[in-house]
PDB file of C-alpha atoms in Angstrom:
ATOM      1  CA  MET I   1      55.821-151.713-176.816  1.00 96.00           C
ATOM      2  CA  GLU I   2      52.550-150.288-175.321  1.00 97.00           C
ATOM      3  CA  SER I   3      53.075-147.678-172.818  1.00 97.00           C
ATOM      4  CA  LYS I   4      50.979-149.541-170.441  1.00 98.00           C
ATOM      5  CA  THR I   5      52.773-152.507-170.540  1.00 98.00           C
ATOM      6  CA  LEU I   6      55.508-150.547-168.670  1.00 98.00           C
ATOM      7  CA  HIS I   7      52.788-148.805-166.864  1.00 98.00           C
ATOM      8  CA  PHE I   8      51.892-152.298-165.498  1.00 98.00           C
ATOM      9  CA  LEU I   9      55.116-153.041-164.574  1.00 98.00           C
ATOM     10  CA  SER I  10      55.734-149.638-162.815  1.00 98.00           C
ATOM     11  CA  GLN I  11      52.312-150.726-160.509  1.00 98.00           C
ATOM     12  CA  LEU I  12      53.642-154.211-160.108  1.00 98.00           C
ATOM     13  CA  ALA I  13      57.021-152.765-158.229  1.00 97.00           C
ATOM     14  CA  GLU I  14      54.605-150.955-155.647  1.00 97.00           C
ATOM     15  CA  ASN I  15      52.423-153.681-155.244  1.00 97.00           C
ATOM     16  CA  ASN I  16      54.487-156.956-155.562  1.00 97.00           C
ATOM     17  CA  ASN I  17      51.704-159.356-153.542  1.00 97.00           C
ATOM     18  CA  ARG I  18      49.493-162.041-154.836  1.00 96.00           C
ATOM     19  CA  GLU I  19      46.288-160.268-154.124  1.00 97.00           C
ATOM     20  CA  TRP I  20      47.257-157.375-156.163  1.00 98.00           C
ATOM     21  CA  PHE I  21      48.515-159.372-158.907  1.00 98.00           C
ATOM     22  CA  GLN I  22      45.350-161.547-159.215  1.00 97.00           C
ATOM     23  CA  GLN I  23      43.423-158.216-158.946  1.00 98.00           C
ATOM     24  CA  ASN I  24      45.169-156.725-162.160  1.00 98.00           C
ATOM     25  CA  ARG I  25      45.451-160.265-164.069  1.00 98.00           C
ATOM     26  CA  LYS I  26      44.070-158.713-166.940  1.00 98.00           C
ATOM     27  CA  ASP I  27      46.732-156.243-166.995  1.00 98.00           C
ATOM     28  CA  TYR I  28      49.316-158.794-166.681  1.00 98.00           C
ATOM     29  CA  ASP I  29      47.680-161.033-169.505  1.00 98.00           C
ATOM     30  CA  ALA I  30      48.010-157.455-172.058  1.00 98.00           C
ATOM     31  CA  ALA I  31      51.486-156.870-170.818  1.00 98.00           C
ATOM     32  CA  LYS I  32      52.574-160.515-171.714  1.00 98.00           C
ATOM     33  CA  ALA I  33      50.847-160.629-174.873  1.00 98.00           C
ATOM     34  CA  ASP I  34      52.479-157.539-175.665  1.00 98.00           C
ATOM     35  CA  LEU I  35      55.913-158.892-174.962  1.00 98.00           C
ATOM     36  CA  GLU I  36      54.956-162.201-177.085  1.00 98.00           C
ATOM     37  CA  LYS I  37      54.138-159.951-180.274  1.00 98.00           C
ATOM     38  CA  LEU I  38      57.740-158.266-179.691  1.00 98.00           C
ATOM     39  CA  VAL I  39      59.696-161.745-179.360  1.00 98.00           C
ATOM     40  CA  ALA I  40      57.332-163.200-182.412  1.00 98.00           C
ATOM     41  CA  TYR I  41      58.339-160.790-184.564  1.00 98.00           C
ATOM     42  CA  LEU I  42      61.962-161.170-183.272  1.00 98.00           C
ATOM     43  CA  ILE I  43      62.183-164.555-184.194  1.00 98.00           C
ATOM     44  CA  GLU I  44      61.070-163.835-187.744  1.00 98.00           C
ATOM     45  CA  GLU I  45      63.471-160.952-187.999  1.00 98.00           C
ATOM     46  CA  VAL I  46      66.509-162.627-186.217  1.00 98.00           C
ATOM     47  CA  GLY I  47      65.519-166.022-188.453  1.00 98.00           C
ATOM     48  CA  LYS I  48      67.116-163.936-191.095  1.00 98.00           C
ATOM     49  CA  PHE I  49      70.676-164.287-190.455  1.00 98.00           C
ATOM     50  CA  GLN I  50      70.516-166.965-187.948  1.00 97.00           C
ATOM     51  CA  ASP I  51      69.323-170.176-187.918  1.00 97.00           C
ATOM     52  CA  LEU I  52      67.178-170.300-184.915  1.00 97.00           C
ATOM     53  CA  GLY I  53      65.470-173.746-185.988  1.00 95.00           C
ATOM     54  CA  ASN I  54      61.546-173.996-185.311  1.00 96.00           C
ATOM     55  CA  LEU I  55      62.119-171.634-182.203  1.00 98.00           C
ATOM     56  CA  GLN I  56      58.511-170.971-180.616  1.00 98.00           C
ATOM     57  CA  VAL I  57      57.497-167.680-178.968  1.00 98.00           C
ATOM     58  CA  LYS I  58      56.652-169.534-175.759  1.00 97.00           C
ATOM     59  CA  GLU I  59      60.121-171.228-176.029  1.00 98.00           C
ATOM     60  CA  CYS I  60      61.718-167.617-175.109  1.00 98.00           C
ATOM     61  CA  ILE I  61      59.586-165.795-172.537  1.00 98.00           C
ATOM     62  CA  PHE I  62      60.693-166.210-168.776  1.00 97.00           C
ATOM     63  CA  ARG I  63      58.000-166.637-166.374  1.00 97.00           C
ATOM     64  CA  ILE I  64      57.225-163.604-164.179  1.00 98.00           C
ATOM     65  CA  ASN I  65      57.365-165.590-161.072  1.00 96.00           C
ATOM     66  CA  ARG I  66      60.927-165.160-158.874  1.00 94.00           C
ATOM     67  CA  ASP I  67      61.877-168.459-157.223  1.00 88.00           C
ATOM     68  CA  ILE I  68      61.831-167.213-153.016  1.00 83.00           C
ATOM     69  CA  ARG I  69      62.933-170.793-151.750  1.00 83.00           C
ATOM     70  CA  PHE I  70      66.462-169.180-150.951  1.00 82.00           C
ATOM     71  CA  SER I  71      66.208-165.453-151.399  1.00 84.00           C
ATOM     72  CA  LYS I  72      65.542-162.894-148.299  1.00 84.00           C
ATOM     73  CA  ASN I  73      63.506-161.093-150.653  1.00 88.00           C
ATOM     74  CA  LYS I  74      60.081-162.527-150.620  1.00 88.00           C
ATOM     75  CA  ALA I  75      58.429-160.636-153.412  1.00 94.00           C
ATOM     76  CA  PRO I  76      56.582-163.053-155.423  1.00 96.00           C
ATOM     77  CA  TYR I  77      56.954-161.054-158.428  1.00 97.00           C
ATOM     78  CA  LYS I  78      59.770-160.244-160.900  1.00 97.00           C
ATOM     79  CA  ASN I  79      59.664-156.079-161.555  1.00 97.00           C
ATOM     80  CA  ASN I  80      59.971-156.821-165.066  1.00 98.00           C
ATOM     81  CA  LEU I  81      59.562-158.655-168.072  1.00 98.00           C
ATOM     82  CA  SER I  82      62.151-160.888-169.860  1.00 98.00           C
ATOM     83  CA  ALA I  83      62.905-163.129-172.770  1.00 98.00           C
ATOM     84  CA  GLY I  84      65.739-165.530-174.104  1.00 98.00           C
ATOM     85  CA  ILE I  85      66.086-165.612-177.581  1.00 98.00           C
ATOM     86  CA  GLY I  86      68.441-168.193-179.958  1.00 97.00           C
ATOM     87  CA  PRO I  87      68.579-171.643-181.169  1.00 95.00           C
ATOM     88  CA  GLY I  88      66.691-173.597-178.536  1.00 94.00           C
ATOM     89  CA  GLY I  89      65.103-171.061-176.537  1.00 95.00           C
ATOM     90  CA  LYS I  90      65.794-169.673-172.934  1.00 94.00           C
ATOM     91  CA  GLY I  91      66.508-173.485-171.898  1.00 90.00           C
ATOM     92  CA  SER I  92      69.165-174.309-174.222  1.00 93.00           C
ATOM     93  CA  GLY I  93      71.719-173.549-171.547  1.00 90.00           C
ATOM     94  CA  ARG I  94      73.470-172.145-174.225  1.00 94.00           C
ATOM     95  CA  ILE I  95      74.191-168.025-174.718  1.00 96.00           C
ATOM     96  CA  ASP I  96      71.447-166.506-176.329  1.00 97.00           C
ATOM     97  CA  TYR I  97      70.363-162.874-176.518  1.00 98.00           C
ATOM     98  CA  TYR I  98      68.648-161.569-173.525  1.00 98.00           C
ATOM     99  CA  LEU I  99      66.055-158.927-173.556  1.00 98.00           C
ATOM    100  CA  GLN I 100      64.404-157.187-170.241  1.00 98.00           C
ATOM    101  CA  ILE I 101      61.920-154.966-170.287  1.00 98.00           C
ATOM    102  CA  GLN I 102      61.711-152.788-167.337  1.00 98.00           C
ATOM    103  CA  PRO I 103      60.485-149.359-166.521  1.00 98.00           C
ATOM    104  CA  GLY I 104      62.903-146.393-165.448  1.00 98.00           C
ATOM    105  CA  ASN I 105      64.815-146.792-168.643  1.00 98.00           C
ATOM    106  CA  LYS I 106      65.998-150.212-166.972  1.00 98.00           C
ATOM    107  CA  THR I 107      64.952-151.835-170.127  1.00 98.00           C
ATOM    108  CA  PHE I 108      68.443-153.458-172.014  1.00 98.00           C
ATOM    109  CA  LEU I 109      69.444-156.227-174.462  1.00 98.00           C
ATOM    110  CA  GLY I 110      72.530-158.135-173.892  1.00 98.00           C
ATOM    111  CA  GLY I 111      74.409-161.534-173.943  1.00 97.00           C
ATOM    112  CA  GLY I 112      77.391-163.386-172.522  1.00 97.00           C
ATOM    113  CA  MET I 113      79.459-165.544-170.147  1.00 95.00           C
ATOM    114  CA  TRP I 114      77.315-165.479-166.777  1.00 92.00           C
ATOM    115  CA  GLU I 115      76.702-168.806-164.814  1.00 89.00           C
ATOM    116  CA  THR I 116      79.750-171.162-166.057  1.00 89.00           C
ATOM    117  CA  THR I 117      80.960-174.480-164.991  1.00 93.00           C
ATOM    118  CA  PRO I 118      84.497-174.713-163.872  1.00 94.00           C
ATOM    119  CA  GLU I 119      85.311-176.582-166.849  1.00 94.00           C
ATOM    120  CA  GLN I 120      83.562-174.120-169.091  1.00 94.00           C
ATOM    121  CA  LEU I 121      85.674-171.234-167.476  1.00 96.00           C
ATOM    122  CA  ALA I 122      88.974-172.902-168.219  1.00 95.00           C
ATOM    123  CA  ARG I 123      87.991-174.098-171.882  1.00 95.00           C
ATOM    124  CA  PHE I 124      87.337-170.101-172.299  1.00 96.00           C
ATOM    125  CA  ARG I 125      90.502-169.144-170.452  1.00 97.00           C
ATOM    126  CA  GLN I 126      92.539-171.509-172.371  1.00 95.00           C
ATOM    127  CA  GLU I 127      91.342-170.448-176.012  1.00 96.00           C
ATOM    128  CA  ILE I 128      92.364-166.320-174.497  1.00 97.00           C
ATOM    129  CA  ASP I 129      96.022-167.907-173.549  1.00 96.00           C
ATOM    130  CA  TYR I 130      96.330-169.568-176.925  1.00 94.00           C
ATOM    131  CA  ASN I 131      94.572-166.956-179.261  1.00 94.00           C
ATOM    132  CA  ALA I 132      93.005-163.842-177.827  1.00 97.00           C
ATOM    133  CA  ASP I 133      93.026-161.811-181.205  1.00 97.00           C
ATOM    134  CA  GLU I 134      89.923-163.631-182.295  1.00 97.00           C
ATOM    135  CA  LEU I 135      87.901-162.122-179.658  1.00 98.00           C
ATOM    136  CA  LYS I 136      89.583-158.956-179.460  1.00 98.00           C
ATOM    137  CA  GLN I 137      88.443-158.057-183.263  1.00 98.00           C
ATOM    138  CA  ILE I 138      84.917-158.657-182.188  1.00 98.00           C
ATOM    139  CA  ILE I 139      84.601-157.052-178.642  1.00 98.00           C
ATOM    140  CA  HIS I 140      87.035-153.852-180.046  1.00 97.00           C
ATOM    141  CA  ASP I 141      85.014-153.834-183.716  1.00 98.00           C
ATOM    142  CA  LYS I 142      84.086-149.991-183.874  1.00 98.00           C
ATOM    143  CA  ASP I 143      80.268-150.506-184.510  1.00 98.00           C
ATOM    144  CA  PHE I 144      79.918-153.468-181.627  1.00 98.00           C
ATOM    145  CA  ARG I 145      82.145-150.774-178.909  1.00 98.00           C
ATOM    146  CA  ALA I 146      79.785-148.102-180.066  1.00 98.00           C
ATOM    147  CA  TYR I 147      76.716-150.165-179.023  1.00 98.00           C
ATOM    148  CA  TYR I 148      78.062-152.254-176.348  1.00 98.00           C
ATOM    149  CA  PRO I 149      80.950-150.015-174.824  1.00 97.00           C
ATOM    150  CA  ASN I 150      81.817-151.657-171.643  1.00 96.00           C
ATOM    151  CA  ILE I 151      82.716-155.442-170.238  1.00 96.00           C
ATOM    152  CA  GLU I 152      80.700-156.518-167.575  1.00 97.00           C
ATOM    153  CA  GLY I 153      80.875-159.190-165.162  1.00 97.00           C
ATOM    154  CA  GLU I 154      82.297-160.345-161.932  1.00 97.00           C
ATOM    155  CA  ALA I 155      86.508-160.626-162.437  1.00 97.00           C
ATOM    156  CA  LEU I 156      88.842-162.017-160.342  1.00 97.00           C
ATOM    157  CA  LYS I 157      90.964-159.779-158.432  1.00 96.00           C
ATOM    158  CA  THR I 158      94.396-161.554-158.539  1.00 95.00           C
ATOM    159  CA  THR I 159      95.933-163.750-161.221  1.00 95.00           C
ATOM    160  CA  PRO I 160      94.130-167.079-161.887  1.00 96.00           C
ATOM    161  CA  LYS I 161      95.946-169.928-161.425  1.00 95.00           C
ATOM    162  CA  GLY I 162      98.488-171.584-163.998  1.00 94.00           C
ATOM    163  CA  TYR I 163      99.070-167.767-165.580  1.00 96.00           C
ATOM    164  CA  ALA I 164     101.797-165.846-165.470  1.00 95.00           C
ATOM    165  CA  LYS I 165     100.730-162.026-163.560  1.00 95.00           C
ATOM    166  CA  ASP I 166     102.407-160.402-166.906  1.00 96.00           C
ATOM    167  CA  HIS I 167     100.144-162.484-169.245  1.00 97.00           C
ATOM    168  CA  PRO I 168      99.526-159.815-171.998  1.00 96.00           C
ATOM    169  CA  GLU I 169      96.128-160.478-171.652  1.00 97.00           C
ATOM    170  CA  ILE I 170      95.729-161.119-167.967  1.00 97.00           C
ATOM    171  CA  GLU I 171      92.707-159.024-167.527  1.00 97.00           C
ATOM    172  CA  LEU I 172      90.548-161.272-169.853  1.00 97.00           C
ATOM    173  CA  LEU I 173      91.973-163.888-168.278  1.00 98.00           C
ATOM    174  CA  LYS I 174      90.771-163.009-164.898  1.00 98.00           C
ATOM    175  CA  GLN I 175      87.195-162.386-165.706  1.00 97.00           C
ATOM    176  CA  LYS I 176      84.742-165.131-164.407  1.00 96.00           C
ATOM    177  CA  GLN I 177      81.900-163.474-166.117  1.00 97.00           C
ATOM    178  CA  LEU I 178      82.145-161.779-169.465  1.00 97.00           C
ATOM    179  CA  PHE I 179      78.815-160.129-171.062  1.00 98.00           C
ATOM    180  CA  PHE I 180      78.077-156.881-172.736  1.00 98.00           C
ATOM    181  CA  SER I 181      74.577-154.842-172.369  1.00 98.00           C
ATOM    182  CA  HIS I 182      72.816-152.084-174.378  1.00 98.00           C
ATOM    183  CA  ASN I 183      70.420-149.978-172.056  1.00 98.00           C
ATOM    184  CA  TYR I 184      67.022-148.425-173.876  1.00 98.00           C
ATOM    185  CA  THR I 185      65.287-145.495-172.556  1.00 98.00           C
ATOM    186  CA  ASP I 186      61.441-145.938-171.911  1.00 98.00           C
ATOM    187  CA  LYS I 187      60.818-143.570-174.557  1.00 98.00           C
ATOM    188  CA  GLU I 188      62.631-145.937-176.945  1.00 98.00           C
ATOM    189  CA  VAL I 189      60.928-149.145-175.948  1.00 98.00           C
ATOM    190  CA  THR I 190      57.197-147.433-176.535  1.00 98.00           C
ATOM    191  CA  SER I 191      58.625-146.037-180.522  1.00 98.00           C
ATOM    192  CA  LYS I 192      57.348-147.693-183.365  1.00 97.00           C
ATOM    193  CA  ASP I 193      61.232-148.826-184.138  1.00 98.00           C
ATOM    194  CA  PHE I 194      61.853-150.645-180.993  1.00 98.00           C
ATOM    195  CA  GLY I 195      61.589-154.078-182.492  1.00 98.00           C
ATOM    196  CA  LYS I 196      64.163-152.997-185.308  1.00 98.00           C
ATOM    197  CA  MET I 197      66.148-151.417-182.559  1.00 98.00           C
ATOM    198  CA  VAL I 198      66.761-154.975-180.727  1.00 98.00           C
ATOM    199  CA  VAL I 199      66.790-156.507-184.134  1.00 98.00           C
ATOM    200  CA  GLN I 200      69.959-154.066-184.767  1.00 98.00           C
ATOM    201  CA  GLY I 201      71.729-155.110-181.300  1.00 98.00           C
ATOM    202  CA  ILE I 202      71.299-158.600-182.038  1.00 98.00           C
ATOM    203  CA  SER I 203      72.867-158.371-185.106  1.00 98.00           C
ATOM    204  CA  LEU I 204      75.821-156.445-183.399  1.00 98.00           C
ATOM    205  CA  LEU I 205      75.752-158.823-180.609  1.00 98.00           C
ATOM    206  CA  LYS I 206      75.620-162.447-182.784  1.00 98.00           C
ATOM    207  CA  PRO I 207      79.569-162.715-183.529  1.00 98.00           C
ATOM    208  CA  PHE I 208      80.672-162.363-179.798  1.00 98.00           C
ATOM    209  CA  THR I 209      78.023-164.883-178.705  1.00 97.00           C
ATOM    210  CA  ASP I 210      79.119-167.453-181.558  1.00 97.00           C
ATOM    211  CA  TYR I 211      82.690-166.942-180.754  1.00 97.00           C
ATOM    212  CA  MET I 212      81.623-167.345-176.986  1.00 97.00           C
ATOM    213  CA  ASN I 213      79.097-170.446-177.758  1.00 96.00           C
ATOM    214  CA  TYR I 214      82.181-172.277-179.875  1.00 96.00           C
ATOM    215  CA  VAL I 215      85.064-172.029-177.107  1.00 95.00           C
ATOM    216  CA  ILE I 216      82.494-173.063-174.007  1.00 93.00           C
ATOM    217  CA  TYR I 217      80.507-175.321-175.752  1.00 89.00           C
ATOM    218  CA  GLU I 218      81.493-176.697-179.261  1.00 82.00           C
ATOM    219  CA  GLN I 219      85.332-176.371-179.402  1.00 74.00           C
ATOM    220  CA  PRO I 220      86.650-179.914-179.220  1.00 64.00           C
ATOM    221  CA  ALA I 221      88.938-180.144-175.650  1.00 57.00           C
ATOM    222  CA  GLU I 222      92.105-180.720-176.027  1.00 57.00           C
ATOM    223  CA  PRO I 223      93.984-184.103-174.635  1.00 49.00           C
TER     224      PRO I 223
END
């Protein structure tokens, strides 16, 4: 990524209003083009080890405009650029690889269970109750843990209904969300190898997202 992209986002954070944005529209267009170039590279490289179909760059990039209808924060724009990379793009509804570019060493790559329905969460817990070993082997792999050291996401403070307090996998069962992320410094983001870093992060995250997509979306429900 270009350093001027991070500079634009820093300036936007300090001037988050429509008038300033329109006056600096050319800088935004340049920053968006910079992201599009990176996403095109990621699609090409990730496509070498995962079938992305005929995924297009425009299907991956999120709008910079915020939905302020139900928010107390009325700033019209996000302070970041972001993309969702996976089969079907950002609108697939499935778990993909989410990349957010944000200055201040806040850029990150992540993925996992985020906004699930009660049925999807029940599927996840049913699988953990039945056999947690496959997931644990993935997330406790030494290379995975080195890149994604911490389980993230909201968890219940009490035992989920239908499960024993002393269940051996009670901590996983309590998770309402389950995702992993890796942060990059601004220096890494603006380095010539940033794209390669993200591809490496995606390759490490793939077994986890494959597992979660199967459990939540593909696994046949038990009668």
